[in-house]
Amino acid sequence: WGIGANAGLSVLFMPTEIFGLHLEMGAAYRKGKGKSDLTAILTWDDASKKKERADLSLEYSLKQFTMDIPLLMRFEIPRIMFFEAGPMASLTFQSRDKSKIEDDFGFHTYREEDPCDFFELDAALGIGRMQRIGSKYLDFGLRLVLGVTKLNDSDDAPRTWQGQFNLTFWFL
C-alpha cells in the first residue's frame, strides 16, 4: 500500500447529455511499501545433517514518477452522477526500489534504479458527480485502477492497483 499524488490536465467531450469521452494527462508520484515475515526450512542432500530453520523479515518500498494518460468513456445521469471506464497508459520516467532484509546474520539493504518497465497498461473504473459552481463545473470522483501489465518482465513482478480520489475543476 502507499500514497501518491497526480496533477494534470483534462478534456471532456460530451456530444450528448449522457455520453462522452474524458481524456486526462497527468504527472504522478506513486509510493508503495510492504512487509513480509518468512520462515525457510533448509534441508541437505546428506540425510545425516539436521534440518535448519531460518526466519526472515522483508520490507520493500517502490517509488515511481509517471505520466498517466487515461481515456475514459463517460456515462452521465444528469445532475445526479457519472460513471467512467476505459484504459490508462502509464509512462514511467523514474522508479526506485529498496529492500531491507533481516535474517539470522543481520540486516541487508538492496537498492535498484529503474526496476519498472517504461510502459504500463491499466484499466480504470470510476464514479462521481459533476457540480455546477456559478458558470463553472467541479467533478468529485472515486476511481479504481487495476494493472493489466506487470511492473516489469520478471515472473514474480506485481501488477499495480490504485484507489484514487479525483477533484477536477472545469475552467473552460
Short mmCIF file of C-alpha atoms in Angstrom, two decimals:
data_model
loop_
_atom_site.label_atom_id
_atom_site.label_comp_id
_atom_site.label_asym_id
_atom_site.label_seq_id
_atom_site.Cartn_x
_atom_site.Cartn_y
_atom_site.Cartn_z
CA TRP A 1 0.00 0.00 0.00
CA GLY A 2 1.11 3.59 -0.38
CA ILE A 3 0.15 7.13 -1.15
CA GLY A 4 0.71 9.35 -4.14
CA ALA A 5 -0.37 12.48 -5.96
CA ASN A 6 -1.37 13.35 -9.51
CA ALA A 7 -1.78 16.74 -11.19
CA GLY A 8 -2.56 17.42 -14.80
CA LEU A 9 -5.00 18.48 -17.49
CA SER A 10 -8.37 17.03 -18.52
CA VAL A 11 -10.53 17.34 -21.61
CA LEU A 12 -14.20 16.37 -21.54
CA PHE A 13 -16.11 15.94 -24.80
CA MET A 14 -19.85 15.38 -24.27
CA PRO A 15 -21.62 15.11 -27.64
CA THR A 16 -24.85 14.24 -25.79
CA GLU A 17 -26.12 15.00 -22.30
CA ILE A 18 -25.48 11.43 -21.13
CA PHE A 19 -22.47 10.10 -23.08
CA GLY A 20 -18.97 11.42 -23.68
CA LEU A 21 -15.19 10.93 -23.58
CA HIS A 22 -12.84 12.08 -20.82
CA LEU A 23 -9.11 12.32 -21.61
CA GLU A 24 -6.52 13.19 -18.98
CA MET A 25 -2.77 13.67 -18.94
CA GLY A 26 -1.18 13.94 -15.53
CA ALA A 27 2.18 13.76 -13.81
CA ALA A 28 2.01 11.24 -10.98
CA TYR A 29 4.10 10.32 -7.95
CA ARG A 30 3.41 6.86 -6.52
CA LYS A 31 4.86 5.29 -3.41
CA GLY A 32 4.12 1.79 -2.20
CA LYS A 33 5.53 -0.43 0.51
CA GLY A 34 5.02 -3.83 2.04
CA LYS A 35 6.37 -6.16 4.69
CA SER A 36 6.58 -9.96 4.94
CA ASP A 37 7.84 -12.35 7.57
CA LEU A 38 9.09 -15.65 6.16
CA THR A 39 10.38 -18.93 7.53
CA ALA A 40 12.54 -21.23 5.45
CA ILE A 41 13.39 -24.82 6.32
CA LEU A 42 16.78 -25.80 4.94
CA THR A 43 17.32 -29.46 4.10
CA TRP A 44 20.52 -31.09 2.93
CA ASP A 45 21.34 -33.81 0.40
CA ASP A 46 23.23 -35.54 3.19
CA ALA A 47 20.48 -37.18 5.29
CA SER A 48 22.72 -37.22 8.36
CA LYS A 49 22.63 -33.41 8.57
CA LYS A 50 19.88 -31.91 10.68
CA LYS A 51 17.29 -29.59 9.05
CA GLU A 52 17.78 -25.91 9.84
CA ARG A 53 15.21 -23.17 10.21
CA ALA A 54 15.82 -19.59 9.08
CA ASP A 55 13.49 -16.68 9.88
CA LEU A 56 13.50 -13.68 7.53
CA SER A 57 11.81 -10.30 7.63
CA LEU A 58 11.49 -8.39 4.35
CA GLU A 59 10.49 -4.73 3.92
CA TYR A 60 10.05 -3.44 0.38
CA SER A 61 9.32 0.03 -0.98
CA LEU A 62 8.87 1.38 -4.51
CA LYS A 63 8.68 4.98 -5.74
CA GLN A 64 7.59 5.92 -9.27
CA PHE A 65 7.35 9.14 -11.24
CA THR A 66 4.98 8.59 -14.17
CA MET A 67 2.79 10.27 -16.72
CA ASP A 68 -0.72 8.79 -16.57
CA ILE A 69 -2.95 9.04 -19.65
CA PRO A 70 -6.45 7.63 -19.13
CA LEU A 71 -9.02 7.63 -21.96
CA LEU A 72 -12.40 7.08 -20.35
CA MET A 73 -15.90 6.69 -21.70
CA ARG A 74 -18.32 8.64 -19.52
CA PHE A 75 -21.97 7.82 -18.93
CA GLU A 76 -23.77 10.57 -17.02
CA ILE A 77 -27.10 10.67 -15.26
CA PRO A 78 -27.60 14.45 -15.49
CA ARG A 79 -27.38 16.35 -12.18
CA ILE A 80 -27.02 13.06 -10.25
CA MET A 81 -23.80 11.12 -11.03
CA PHE A 82 -21.46 9.80 -13.70
CA PHE A 83 -19.69 6.50 -14.42
CA GLU A 84 -16.37 6.24 -16.28
CA ALA A 85 -14.41 3.30 -17.66
CA GLY A 86 -11.50 2.79 -20.02
CA PRO A 87 -7.80 2.11 -20.46
CA MET A 88 -4.99 4.07 -18.82
CA ALA A 89 -1.43 4.16 -20.14
CA SER A 90 1.35 5.00 -17.67
CA LEU A 91 4.81 6.05 -18.81
CA THR A 92 7.39 5.58 -16.05
CA PHE A 93 10.17 8.17 -16.18
CA GLN A 94 11.87 7.17 -12.94
CA SER A 95 11.46 4.36 -10.43
CA ARG A 96 13.44 3.28 -7.38
CA ASP A 97 13.04 0.34 -5.08
CA LYS A 98 14.59 -0.52 -1.75
CA SER A 99 14.54 -3.86 0.06
CA LYS A 100 15.58 -4.39 3.68
CA ILE A 101 16.14 -7.99 4.76
CA GLU A 102 16.70 -9.05 8.36
CA ASP A 103 17.83 -12.62 9.00
CA ASP A 104 19.95 -14.57 11.46
CA PHE A 105 23.06 -12.82 10.09
CA GLY A 106 21.84 -9.20 10.46
CA PHE A 107 20.41 -6.51 8.19
CA HIS A 108 20.95 -6.19 4.45
CA THR A 109 19.72 -3.32 2.26
CA TYR A 110 19.41 -3.50 -1.52
CA ARG A 111 18.58 -0.60 -3.85
CA GLU A 112 17.74 -0.62 -7.54
CA GLU A 113 17.28 2.23 -10.01
CA ASP A 114 14.55 1.89 -12.64
CA PRO A 115 13.21 -1.59 -11.75
CA CYS A 116 9.92 -0.82 -13.61
CA ASP A 117 9.27 -1.04 -17.34
CA PHE A 118 8.70 2.27 -19.15
CA PHE A 119 5.16 1.37 -20.27
CA GLU A 120 2.31 0.11 -18.08
CA LEU A 121 -1.29 -0.53 -19.16
CA ASP A 122 -4.16 -0.32 -16.66
CA ALA A 123 -7.95 -0.49 -16.63
CA ALA A 124 -9.79 2.35 -14.86
CA LEU A 125 -13.33 2.38 -13.43
CA GLY A 126 -14.81 5.47 -11.80
CA ILE A 127 -17.90 7.00 -10.28
CA GLY A 128 -18.53 10.62 -9.38
CA ARG A 129 -20.64 13.73 -9.52
CA MET A 130 -20.36 16.91 -11.58
CA GLN A 131 -21.44 20.00 -9.62
CA ARG A 132 -22.15 23.40 -11.12
CA ILE A 133 -20.49 26.33 -9.31
CA GLY A 134 -21.59 29.61 -10.89
CA SER A 135 -20.73 29.32 -14.57
CA LYS A 136 -18.07 26.60 -13.97
CA TYR A 137 -18.18 22.93 -13.01
CA LEU A 138 -16.39 20.78 -10.44
CA ASP A 139 -16.06 16.96 -10.61
CA PHE A 140 -15.79 14.86 -7.46
CA GLY A 141 -14.89 11.25 -8.24
CA LEU A 142 -13.58 7.93 -7.00
CA ARG A 143 -11.62 5.69 -9.33
CA LEU A 144 -10.23 2.17 -9.17
CA VAL A 145 -7.23 1.48 -11.41
CA LEU A 146 -6.17 -2.14 -11.94
CA GLY A 147 -2.91 -3.14 -13.63
CA VAL A 148 -3.26 -5.13 -16.85
CA THR A 149 0.50 -5.43 -17.37
CA LYS A 150 3.15 -6.21 -14.74
CA LEU A 151 5.61 -3.59 -13.46
CA ASN A 152 8.48 -5.42 -15.20
CA ASP A 153 9.32 -8.61 -17.09
CA SER A 154 10.24 -10.81 -14.12
CA ASP A 155 7.98 -13.79 -13.39
CA ASP A 156 7.04 -12.62 -9.90
CA ALA A 157 6.57 -8.91 -10.74
CA PRO A 158 3.37 -7.43 -9.30
CA ARG A 159 0.60 -5.54 -11.08
CA THR A 160 -0.42 -2.21 -9.62
CA TRP A 161 -3.79 -1.27 -8.26
CA GLN A 162 -4.81 2.17 -7.18
CA GLY A 163 -7.73 3.75 -5.40
CA GLN A 164 -7.99 7.42 -6.38
CA PHE A 165 -9.97 10.41 -5.21
CA ASN A 166 -10.26 12.88 -8.10
CA LEU A 167 -11.15 16.53 -8.00
CA THR A 168 -11.38 18.30 -11.39
CA PHE A 169 -12.18 21.97 -11.90
CA TRP A 170 -13.50 22.67 -15.38
CA PHE A 171 -12.48 26.25 -16.09
CA LEU A 172 -13.32 26.46 -19.82
#
